[in-house]
């Protein structure tokens, strides 16, 4: 009887327990990578034990893949809520860039997980049966925006939506993931609010200039404050 009660206690809210395990695992994998992550730390943070963890999610590799899939699902769900289909094409692209930039800033764990999985050559992601299906609707959403932009005359070229998104993500990702070294090299604090605002304006102007054929200056919002000359890298 006592054993049955103990089982019922930790199985009473299986989905809640699973979500707590995944959140604790996300933090652990982001901080330590797959190799450095410890299942006992994940279980402790989730208020569970190893038996519960294996019951709800699986072994360490299964847990890592579940975290990756959850991370991709979260950003794709939020992207679908942007309502890009009902915006003028240039505004839709600007909203997508702004969202991607701010999402990366709000979710540094996502960038850390991407770094880890790329170092592993996507070995775990290749096992996923979910990730590709998550991305297809998102790609079609961008394709629709670009097509509408060409038809309306706002855009000059019907760029590949996959290439467009990779370019947007790269402009955001590289700046943030390398901000420490770049700040030292160029003598700027690239994570100050003013610097991040300037970066977002620059990215929007750059992408819209490429799509519309206009000068990037046509999309600038702020005039950067003059800076003292910084030492340039050798």
Coordinates of N, CA and C in Angstrom, one line a residue:
X1 N 0.8 -1.2 0.0 CA 0.0 0.0 0.0 C 0.9 1.3 0.0
X2 N 1.9 1.3 0.9 CA 2.8 2.4 1.0 C 3.5 2.7 -0.4
X3 N 3.9 1.5 -1.0 CA 4.6 1.6 -2.3 C 3.7 2.2 -3.3
X4 N 2.4 1.7 -3.3 CA 1.4 2.2 -4.3 C 1.2 3.7 -4.1
X5 N 1.2 4.2 -2.9 CA 1.0 5.6 -2.6 C 2.1 6.4 -3.2
X6 N 3.4 5.9 -3.0 CA 4.5 6.6 -3.5 C 4.5 6.7 -5.0
X7 N 4.1 5.7 -5.7 CA 4.0 5.7 -7.1 C 3.0 6.7 -7.6
X8 N 1.8 6.7 -6.9 CA 0.8 7.6 -7.3 C 1.2 9.1 -7.0
X9 N 2.0 9.3 -6.0 CA 2.4 10.7 -5.7 C 3.2 11.3 -6.8
X10 N 4.2 10.5 -7.4 CA 5.0 11.1 -8.4 C 4.4 10.9 -9.8
X11 N 3.3 10.1 -9.9 CA 2.7 10.0 -11.2 C 1.4 10.8 -11.4
X12 N 1.1 11.5 -10.3 CA -0.2 12.2 -10.3 C -0.3 13.3 -11.4
X13 N 0.8 13.9 -11.6 CA 0.9 15.0 -12.6 C 2.0 14.6 -13.6
X14 N 1.9 13.6 -14.4 CA 3.0 13.2 -15.3 C 3.5 14.2 -16.3
X15 N 2.5 15.0 -16.8 CA 2.9 16.0 -17.8 C 3.6 17.2 -17.1
X16 N 3.2 17.5 -15.9 CA 3.9 18.6 -15.2 C 5.3 18.2 -14.8
X17 N 5.4 16.9 -14.4 CA 6.7 16.4 -14.0 C 7.6 16.4 -15.3
X18 N 7.1 15.9 -16.4 CA 7.9 15.9 -17.6 C 8.4 17.3 -18.0
X19 N 7.5 18.3 -17.9 CA 7.9 19.7 -18.3 C 8.9 20.2 -17.3
X20 N 8.8 19.9 -16.0 CA 9.9 20.3 -15.1 C 11.2 19.7 -15.4
X21 N 11.2 18.4 -15.8 CA 12.4 17.7 -16.1 C 13.0 18.3 -17.4
X22 N 12.2 18.6 -18.4 CA 12.7 19.2 -19.6 C 13.3 20.6 -19.4
X23 N 12.7 21.4 -18.5 CA 13.2 22.7 -18.3 C 14.5 22.6 -17.5
X24 N 14.6 21.7 -16.5 CA 15.8 21.6 -15.8 C 16.9 21.0 -16.7
X25 N 16.6 20.1 -17.6 CA 17.5 19.6 -18.6 C 18.0 20.6 -19.6
X26 N 17.1 21.5 -20.0 CA 17.5 22.6 -20.9 C 18.6 23.4 -20.3
X27 N 18.4 23.8 -19.0 CA 19.4 24.7 -18.4 C 20.7 23.9 -18.2
X28 N 20.6 22.7 -17.8 CA 21.8 21.9 -17.6 C 22.6 21.7 -18.9
X29 N 21.9 21.3 -20.0 CA 22.6 21.1 -21.3 C 23.1 22.4 -21.8
X30 N 22.4 23.4 -21.7 CA 22.9 24.7 -22.2 C 24.1 25.2 -21.4
X31 N 24.2 24.9 -20.1 CA 25.3 25.3 -19.3 C 26.5 24.4 -19.5
X32 N 26.3 23.1 -19.7 CA 27.4 22.2 -19.6 C 27.6 21.3 -20.9
X33 N 26.7 21.5 -21.8 CA 26.8 20.6 -23.0 C 26.4 19.2 -22.6
X34 N 26.3 18.3 -23.7 CA 25.8 17.0 -23.4 C 26.8 16.2 -22.6
X35 N 28.1 16.3 -22.9 CA 29.1 15.6 -22.2 C 29.2 16.0 -20.7
X36 N 29.1 17.3 -20.5 CA 29.3 17.8 -19.1 C 28.0 17.7 -18.2
X37 N 26.9 17.6 -18.9 CA 25.6 17.6 -18.1 C 25.5 16.3 -17.2
X38 N 24.9 16.5 -16.1 CA 24.7 15.4 -15.1 C 23.2 15.1 -14.9
X39 N 22.9 13.9 -15.0 CA 21.5 13.5 -14.9 C 21.0 13.7 -13.4
X40 N 21.9 13.5 -12.4 CA 21.5 13.7 -11.0 C 21.2 15.2 -10.8
X41 N 21.9 16.1 -11.4 CA 21.6 17.5 -11.2 C 20.3 17.9 -11.9
X42 N 20.0 17.3 -13.0 CA 18.8 17.6 -13.7 C 17.6 17.1 -12.8
X43 N 17.7 15.9 -12.3 CA 16.7 15.3 -11.5 C 16.5 16.2 -10.2
X44 N 17.5 16.6 -9.6 CA 17.4 17.4 -8.4 C 16.7 18.8 -8.7
X45 N 17.1 19.4 -9.8 CA 16.5 20.7 -10.1 C 15.0 20.5 -10.4
X46 N 14.6 19.4 -11.0 CA 13.2 19.2 -11.3 C 12.4 18.6 -10.2
X47 N 13.0 18.4 -9.0 CA 12.3 17.8 -7.9 C 12.0 16.4 -8.1
X48 N 12.8 15.7 -8.8 CA 12.6 14.3 -9.2 C 13.7 13.4 -8.8
X49 N 13.7 12.2 -9.2 CA 14.9 11.3 -9.1 C 15.2 10.7 -10.4
X50 N 16.3 9.9 -10.5 CA 16.6 9.3 -11.8 C 15.6 8.4 -12.3
X51 N 14.9 7.7 -11.4 CA 13.9 6.7 -11.8 C 12.7 7.5 -12.5
X52 N 12.3 8.6 -11.9 CA 11.3 9.4 -12.5 C 11.7 9.9 -13.8
X53 N 12.9 10.4 -13.9 CA 13.4 11.0 -15.1 C 13.4 10.0 -16.3
X54 N 13.9 8.7 -16.0 CA 13.9 7.7 -17.0 C 12.5 7.3 -17.4
X55 N 11.6 7.3 -16.4 CA 10.2 6.9 -16.7 C 9.5 7.9 -17.6
X56 N 9.7 9.2 -17.3 CA 9.0 10.3 -18.1 C 9.7 10.6 -19.4
X57 N 11.0 10.5 -19.5 CA 11.6 11.0 -20.7 C 12.5 9.9 -21.3
X58 N 13.3 9.3 -20.5 CA 14.3 8.3 -21.1 C 15.7 8.5 -20.6
X59 N 16.6 7.9 -21.2 CA 18.0 8.1 -20.8 C 18.6 9.4 -21.3
X60 N 19.8 9.6 -21.0 CA 20.4 11.0 -21.2 C 20.3 11.4 -22.7
X61 N 20.6 10.6 -23.6 CA 20.5 11.0 -25.0 C 19.1 11.3 -25.4
X62 N 18.2 10.5 -24.9 CA 16.8 10.7 -25.2 C 16.3 12.0 -24.6
X63 N 16.8 12.3 -23.5 CA 16.4 13.6 -22.8 C 17.0 14.8 -23.6
X64 N 18.2 14.6 -24.0 CA 18.9 15.7 -24.8 C 18.1 16.0 -26.1
X65 N 17.7 14.9 -26.8 CA 16.9 15.1 -28.0 C 15.6 15.7 -27.7
X66 N 14.9 15.3 -26.6 CA 13.6 15.9 -26.3 C 13.8 17.4 -26.0
X67 N 14.9 17.8 -25.4 CA 15.1 19.2 -25.1 C 15.3 19.9 -26.4
X68 N 16.1 19.4 -27.3 CA 16.3 20.0 -28.7 C 15.0 20.2 -29.4
X69 N 14.2 19.1 -29.4 CA 12.9 19.2 -30.1 C 12.0 20.3 -29.5
X70 N 12.0 20.3 -28.1 CA 11.2 21.3 -27.4 C 11.7 22.7 -27.7
X71 N 13.0 22.9 -27.8 CA 13.5 24.2 -28.1 C 13.1 24.7 -29.5
X72 N 13.2 23.8 -30.5 CA 12.7 24.2 -31.8 C 11.2 24.4 -31.9
X73 N 10.5 23.6 -31.2 CA 9.0 23.7 -31.2 C 8.6 25.1 -30.6
X74 N 9.3 25.5 -29.5 CA 8.9 26.7 -28.9 C 9.1 27.9 -29.8
X75 N 10.2 28.0 -30.5 CA 10.5 29.2 -31.4 C 9.5 29.1 -32.6
X76 N 9.3 27.9 -33.1 CA 8.4 27.8 -34.3 C 7.0 28.2 -33.9
X77 N 6.5 27.8 -32.7 CA 5.1 28.2 -32.3 C 5.0 29.7 -32.2
X78 N 6.0 30.4 -31.6 CA 6.0 31.8 -31.5 C 6.1 32.5 -32.8
X79 N 6.9 31.9 -33.7 CA 7.0 32.5 -35.1 C 5.6 32.5 -35.8
X80 N 4.9 31.3 -35.6 CA 3.6 31.2 -36.3 C 2.6 32.2 -35.8
X81 N 2.8 32.7 -34.6 CA 1.9 33.7 -34.0 C 2.2 35.1 -34.4
X82 N 3.2 35.3 -35.3 CA 3.6 36.7 -35.7 C 2.6 37.3 -36.7
X83 N 1.7 36.5 -37.3 CA 0.7 37.0 -38.2 C 1.3 37.7 -39.4
X84 N 2.4 37.1 -39.9 CA 3.1 37.8 -41.0 C 2.2 37.9 -42.3
X85 N 1.3 36.9 -42.4 CA 0.5 36.8 -43.6 C -0.4 38.0 -43.8
X86 N -0.7 38.8 -42.7 CA -1.6 39.9 -42.8 C -0.9 41.2 -42.7
X87 N 0.4 41.2 -42.9 CA 1.1 42.5 -42.9 C 1.7 42.8 -44.3
X88 N 1.9 44.1 -44.5 CA 2.6 44.4 -45.8 C 3.9 43.7 -45.8
X89 N 4.4 43.2 -47.0 CA 5.6 42.4 -47.0 C 6.8 43.0 -46.3
X90 N 7.1 44.3 -46.6 CA 8.3 44.8 -45.9 C 8.1 44.8 -44.3
X91 N 6.9 45.2 -43.9 CA 6.6 45.1 -42.4 C 6.7 43.7 -41.9
X92 N 6.3 42.8 -42.7 CA 6.4 41.4 -42.2 C 7.8 40.9 -42.0
X93 N 8.7 41.3 -43.0 CA 10.1 40.9 -42.9 C 10.7 41.6 -41.7
X94 N 10.4 42.9 -41.5 CA 10.9 43.6 -40.4 C 10.5 43.0 -39.1
X95 N 9.2 42.5 -39.0 CA 8.8 41.9 -37.8 C 9.5 40.6 -37.5
X96 N 9.7 39.8 -38.6 CA 10.4 38.5 -38.5 C 11.9 38.8 -38.0
X97 N 12.5 39.8 -38.5 CA 13.9 40.1 -38.1 C 13.9 40.5 -36.6
X98 N 13.0 41.4 -36.2 CA 12.9 41.9 -34.9 C 12.6 40.7 -33.9
X99 N 11.7 39.8 -34.3 CA 11.3 38.7 -33.4 C 12.5 37.8 -33.2
X100 N 13.2 37.4 -34.3 CA 14.3 36.5 -34.3 C 15.4 37.1 -33.4
X101 N 15.7 38.3 -33.5 CA 16.8 39.0 -32.8 C 16.4 39.0 -31.3
X102 N 15.2 39.4 -30.9 CA 14.8 39.5 -29.5 C 14.6 38.1 -28.9
X103 N 14.2 37.1 -29.7 CA 14.0 35.8 -29.2 C 15.4 35.2 -28.8
X104 N 16.4 35.4 -29.7 CA 17.7 35.0 -29.3 C 18.3 35.6 -28.1
X105 N 18.0 36.9 -27.9 CA 18.4 37.7 -26.7 C 17.7 37.1 -25.5
X106 N 16.4 36.8 -25.6 CA 15.6 36.3 -24.4 C 15.9 34.9 -24.1
X107 N 16.5 34.1 -25.1 CA 16.6 32.7 -24.9 C 18.1 32.3 -25.2
X108 N 19.0 32.7 -24.4 CA 20.4 32.4 -24.6 C 20.7 30.8 -24.6
X109 N 19.8 30.1 -23.9 CA 19.9 28.7 -23.8 C 19.8 28.1 -25.2
X110 N 18.9 28.7 -26.0 CA 18.6 28.2 -27.3 C 19.9 28.2 -28.2
X111 N 20.6 29.3 -28.1 CA 21.9 29.5 -28.8 C 22.9 28.5 -28.3
X112 N 23.0 28.3 -27.0 CA 23.9 27.3 -26.5 C 23.6 25.9 -27.0
X113 N 22.4 25.6 -27.0 CA 22.0 24.2 -27.5 C 22.4 24.1 -29.0
X114 N 22.1 25.1 -29.8 CA 22.5 25.0 -31.2 C 24.0 24.9 -31.3
X115 N 24.8 25.6 -30.6 CA 26.2 25.5 -30.6 C 26.6 24.0 -30.3
X116 N 26.1 23.5 -29.3 CA 26.4 22.1 -28.9 C 26.1 21.1 -29.9
X117 N 24.9 21.2 -30.5 CA 24.5 20.2 -31.5 C 25.2 20.4 -32.8
X118 N 25.6 21.6 -33.1 CA 26.4 21.7 -34.3 C 27.8 21.2 -34.1
X119 N 28.4 21.3 -32.9 CA 29.7 20.6 -32.7 C 29.5 19.1 -32.8
X120 N 28.3 18.6 -32.5 CA 28.1 17.2 -32.6 C 27.7 16.8 -34.0
X121 N 27.7 17.7 -35.0 CA 27.3 17.5 -36.4 C 25.9 17.0 -36.5
X122 N 25.0 17.6 -35.6 CA 23.6 17.3 -35.6 C 23.3 15.8 -35.4
X123 N 24.2 15.1 -34.7 CA 24.1 13.7 -34.5 C 22.7 13.3 -33.9
X124 N 22.3 14.1 -32.9 CA 21.1 13.7 -32.2 C 19.9 14.2 -33.0
X125 N 20.0 15.4 -33.6 CA 18.8 15.9 -34.3 C 18.5 15.1 -35.5
X126 N 19.4 14.4 -36.1 CA 19.2 13.5 -37.2 C 18.2 12.3 -36.8
X127 N 18.1 12.0 -35.5 CA 17.2 11.0 -35.0 C 15.8 11.5 -34.9
X128 N 15.6 12.8 -34.9 CA 14.3 13.4 -34.7 C 13.3 13.1 -35.8
X129 N 12.1 12.7 -35.4 CA 11.0 12.5 -36.4 C 10.1 13.7 -36.4
X130 N 10.4 14.7 -35.6 CA 9.5 15.9 -35.5 C 10.0 17.2 -36.1
X131 N 11.3 17.4 -36.1 CA 11.9 18.7 -36.4 C 11.6 19.2 -37.8
X132 N 11.7 18.3 -38.8 CA 11.5 18.7 -40.2 C 10.1 19.1 -40.4
X133 N 9.1 18.4 -39.8 CA 7.7 18.8 -40.0 C 7.4 20.1 -39.3
X134 N 8.1 20.5 -38.3 CA 7.9 21.8 -37.6 C 8.3 22.9 -38.6
X135 N 9.3 22.7 -39.4 CA 9.9 23.8 -40.2 C 9.1 24.0 -41.5
X136 N 8.5 23.0 -42.0 CA 7.8 23.2 -43.3 C 6.8 24.3 -43.4
X137 N 5.8 24.4 -42.4 CA 4.9 25.5 -42.4 C 5.5 26.9 -42.3
X138 N 6.6 26.9 -41.5 CA 7.3 28.2 -41.3 C 8.0 28.7 -42.6
X139 N 8.6 27.7 -43.3 CA 9.2 28.1 -44.6 C 8.1 28.6 -45.6
X140 N 7.0 27.9 -45.6 CA 5.9 28.3 -46.5 C 5.4 29.7 -46.1
X141 N 5.4 30.0 -44.8 CA 4.9 31.3 -44.4 C 5.8 32.4 -44.9
X142 N 7.1 32.2 -44.9 CA 8.1 33.2 -45.5 C 7.9 33.2 -47.0
X143 N 7.8 32.1 -47.6 CA 7.6 32.0 -49.1 C 6.4 32.9 -49.5
X144 N 5.3 32.8 -48.7 CA 4.1 33.6 -49.1 C 4.4 35.1 -48.9
X145 N 5.1 35.5 -47.9 CA 5.4 36.9 -47.7 C 6.3 37.4 -48.9
X146 N 7.3 36.6 -49.3 CA 8.1 37.0 -50.4 C 7.4 37.1 -51.7
X147 N 6.6 36.1 -51.9 CA 5.8 36.1 -53.2 C 4.8 37.3 -53.2
X148 N 4.2 37.6 -52.1 CA 3.3 38.8 -52.1 C 4.1 40.1 -52.3
X149 N 5.3 40.1 -51.8 CA 6.1 41.3 -52.0 C 6.5 41.5 -53.4
X150 N 6.8 40.4 -54.1 CA 7.2 40.5 -55.5 C 6.0 40.9 -56.3
X151 N 4.8 40.3 -56.0 CA 3.6 40.7 -56.8 C 3.1 42.1 -56.5
X152 N 3.4 42.6 -55.4 CA 3.0 44.0 -55.1 C 4.0 45.0 -55.6
X153 N 5.2 44.6 -56.0 CA 6.2 45.5 -56.4 C 7.1 45.9 -55.3
X154 N 6.9 45.5 -54.1 CA 7.7 45.9 -52.9 C 9.1 45.3 -53.0
X155 N 9.1 44.0 -53.5 CA 10.4 43.3 -53.5 C 10.8 43.1 -55.0
X156 N 12.1 43.1 -55.2 CA 12.6 42.9 -56.6 C 12.9 41.5 -57.0
X157 N 13.1 40.7 -55.9 CA 13.5 39.3 -56.2 C 12.8 38.3 -55.3
X158 N 12.4 37.2 -55.9 CA 11.8 36.1 -55.1 C 12.8 35.2 -54.5
X159 N 13.4 35.6 -53.4 CA 14.5 34.9 -52.9 C 14.0 33.5 -52.3
X160 N 14.9 32.6 -52.2 CA 14.6 31.3 -51.5 C 14.2 31.6 -50.1
X161 N 13.1 31.2 -49.6 CA 12.7 31.4 -48.2 C 13.7 30.8 -47.2
X162 N 14.2 29.7 -47.5 CA 15.2 29.0 -46.6 C 16.5 29.9 -46.5
X163 N 17.0 30.3 -47.7 CA 18.2 31.1 -47.7 C 17.9 32.5 -46.9
X164 N 16.7 33.0 -47.1 CA 16.4 34.3 -46.5 C 16.4 34.1 -44.9
X165 N 15.8 33.0 -44.5 CA 15.7 32.8 -43.0 C 17.1 32.6 -42.5
X166 N 17.9 31.7 -43.2 CA 19.2 31.5 -42.7 C 20.1 32.8 -42.6
X167 N 19.9 33.6 -43.6 CA 20.6 34.9 -43.5 C 20.2 35.8 -42.3
X168 N 18.9 35.8 -42.1 CA 18.4 36.6 -40.9 C 18.9 36.0 -39.6
X169 N 18.8 34.7 -39.5 CA 19.2 34.0 -38.3 C 20.7 34.2 -38.1
X170 N 21.5 34.1 -39.2 CA 22.9 34.3 -39.1 C 23.3 35.7 -38.7
X171 N 22.7 36.7 -39.2 CA 23.0 38.1 -38.8 C 22.7 38.3 -37.3
X172 N 21.7 37.6 -36.8 CA 21.5 37.7 -35.3 C 22.4 36.9 -34.5
X173 N 22.6 35.6 -34.9 CA 23.3 34.6 -34.1 C 24.7 35.0 -34.0
X174 N 25.4 35.3 -35.1 CA 26.8 35.6 -35.0 C 27.2 36.7 -34.1
X175 N 26.4 37.8 -34.2 CA 26.6 38.9 -33.3 C 26.5 38.6 -31.9
X176 N 25.5 37.8 -31.5 CA 25.3 37.5 -30.1 C 26.2 36.4 -29.6
X177 N 26.5 35.4 -30.4 CA 27.3 34.3 -29.9 C 28.8 34.7 -29.9
X178 N 29.2 35.8 -30.6 CA 30.6 36.2 -30.6 C 30.7 37.6 -30.0
X179 N 29.7 38.0 -29.2 CA 29.8 39.4 -28.7 C 30.9 39.7 -27.8
X180 N 31.3 38.6 -27.0 CA 32.5 38.8 -26.1 C 33.8 39.2 -26.8
X181 N 34.1 38.3 -27.8 CA 35.3 38.6 -28.6 C 35.2 39.8 -29.4
X182 N 34.1 40.0 -30.1 CA 34.0 41.2 -30.9 C 34.0 42.5 -30.2
X183 N 33.5 42.5 -28.9 CA 33.5 43.7 -28.1 C 35.0 44.1 -27.8
X184 N 35.8 43.1 -27.5 CA 37.2 43.3 -27.2 C 37.9 43.8 -28.4
X185 N 37.7 43.1 -29.6 CA 38.4 43.4 -30.8 C 38.2 44.8 -31.3
X186 N 36.9 45.2 -31.2 CA 36.5 46.5 -31.8 C 36.3 47.6 -30.7
X187 N 36.6 47.3 -29.5 CA 36.6 48.3 -28.4 C 35.2 48.9 -28.2
X188 N 34.2 48.0 -28.3 CA 32.8 48.5 -28.1 C 32.1 47.5 -27.2
X189 N 31.2 47.9 -26.4 CA 30.3 47.0 -25.6 C 29.1 46.7 -26.5
X190 N 29.2 45.6 -27.2 CA 28.1 45.2 -28.2 C 26.8 44.8 -27.6
X191 N 26.8 44.6 -26.2 CA 25.6 44.2 -25.6 C 24.9 45.3 -24.8
X192 N 25.4 46.6 -25.0 CA 24.7 47.7 -24.4 C 23.4 47.9 -25.2
X193 N 22.4 48.4 -24.6 CA 21.1 48.6 -25.2 C 21.2 49.4 -26.5
X194 N 22.0 50.5 -26.5 CA 22.1 51.3 -27.7 C 22.8 50.5 -28.8
X195 N 23.7 49.7 -28.5 CA 24.4 48.9 -29.5 C 23.5 47.8 -30.1
X196 N 22.7 47.2 -29.2 CA 21.7 46.2 -29.7 C 20.6 46.8 -30.6
X197 N 20.2 48.0 -30.2 CA 19.2 48.7 -31.0 C 19.7 49.1 -32.4
X198 N 21.0 49.5 -32.4 CA 21.6 49.9 -33.6 C 21.8 48.7 -34.5
X199 N 22.2 47.5 -33.9 CA 22.3 46.3 -34.6 C 21.0 45.9 -35.3
X200 N 19.9 46.0 -34.6 CA 18.6 45.6 -35.1 C 18.3 46.5 -36.3
X201 N 18.5 47.8 -36.2 CA 18.2 48.7 -37.3 C 19.1 48.3 -38.5
X202 N 20.3 48.0 -38.2 CA 21.2 47.7 -39.3 C 20.8 46.4 -40.1
X203 N 20.4 45.4 -39.3 CA 19.9 44.2 -39.9 C 18.7 44.4 -40.8
X204 N 17.7 45.1 -40.2 CA 16.5 45.4 -41.0 C 16.8 46.1 -42.3
X205 N 17.6 47.2 -42.2 CA 18.0 47.9 -43.4 C 18.7 47.1 -44.4
X206 N 19.6 46.2 -43.9 CA 20.4 45.4 -44.8 C 19.5 44.4 -45.6
X207 N 18.6 43.7 -44.9 CA 17.7 42.7 -45.5 C 16.7 43.4 -46.4
X208 N 16.1 44.5 -46.0 CA 15.1 45.1 -46.8 C 15.8 45.8 -48.1
X209 N 17.0 46.2 -47.9 CA 17.7 46.8 -49.1 C 17.9 45.7 -50.1
X210 N 18.3 44.5 -49.7 CA 18.5 43.4 -50.6 C 17.2 43.0 -51.3
X211 N 16.1 43.0 -50.6 CA 14.8 42.5 -51.1 C 14.2 43.6 -52.1
X212 N 14.4 44.8 -51.7 CA 13.7 45.9 -52.5 C 14.6 46.5 -53.6
X213 N 15.9 46.4 -53.5 CA 16.7 47.0 -54.4 C 17.0 48.5 -54.1
X214 N 16.5 48.9 -52.9 CA 16.8 50.3 -52.5 C 18.0 50.4 -51.7
X215 N 18.5 51.6 -51.4 CA 19.6 51.8 -50.6 C 19.2 51.5 -49.1
X216 N 20.2 50.9 -48.4 CA 20.0 50.6 -47.0 C 19.7 51.9 -46.2
X217 N 20.2 53.0 -46.7 CA 19.9 54.3 -46.0 C 18.4 54.6 -46.0
X218 N 17.6 54.1 -46.9 CA 16.2 54.4 -47.0 C 15.5 53.7 -45.8
X219 N 16.1 52.8 -45.1 CA 15.4 52.1 -44.0 C 16.0 52.4 -42.7
X220 N 17.0 53.3 -42.6 CA 17.7 53.6 -41.3 C 16.7 54.3 -40.4
X221 N 16.8 54.1 -39.1 CA 15.9 54.7 -38.2 C 16.7 55.7 -37.2
X222 N 17.9 55.3 -36.9 CA 18.7 56.1 -36.0 C 20.0 56.5 -36.6
X223 N 20.5 57.7 -36.2 CA 21.8 58.1 -36.6 C 22.8 57.7 -35.5
X224 N 23.7 56.8 -35.8 CA 24.6 56.4 -34.7 C 25.4 57.6 -34.1
X225 N 25.6 57.6 -32.8 CA 26.4 58.7 -32.2 C 27.8 58.5 -32.6
X226 N 28.6 59.6 -32.8 CA 30.0 59.5 -33.1 C 30.7 58.8 -32.0
X227 N 31.7 58.0 -32.4 CA 32.5 57.2 -31.4 C 34.0 57.6 -31.6
X228 N 34.7 57.5 -30.5 CA 36.1 57.7 -30.6 C 36.7 56.5 -31.4
X229 N 37.7 56.8 -32.2 CA 38.3 55.8 -33.0 C 38.8 54.6 -32.2
X230 N 38.4 53.4 -32.6 CA 38.9 52.2 -31.9 C 40.0 51.6 -32.6
X231 N 40.9 50.9 -31.8 CA 42.0 50.2 -32.5 C 41.4 49.1 -33.4
X232 N 41.9 49.1 -34.6 CA 41.4 48.0 -35.5 C 42.3 46.8 -35.3
X233 N 41.7 45.6 -35.6 CA 42.5 44.4 -35.5 C 43.5 44.3 -36.5
X234 N 44.6 43.7 -36.1 CA 45.7 43.5 -37.1 C 45.5 42.3 -37.9

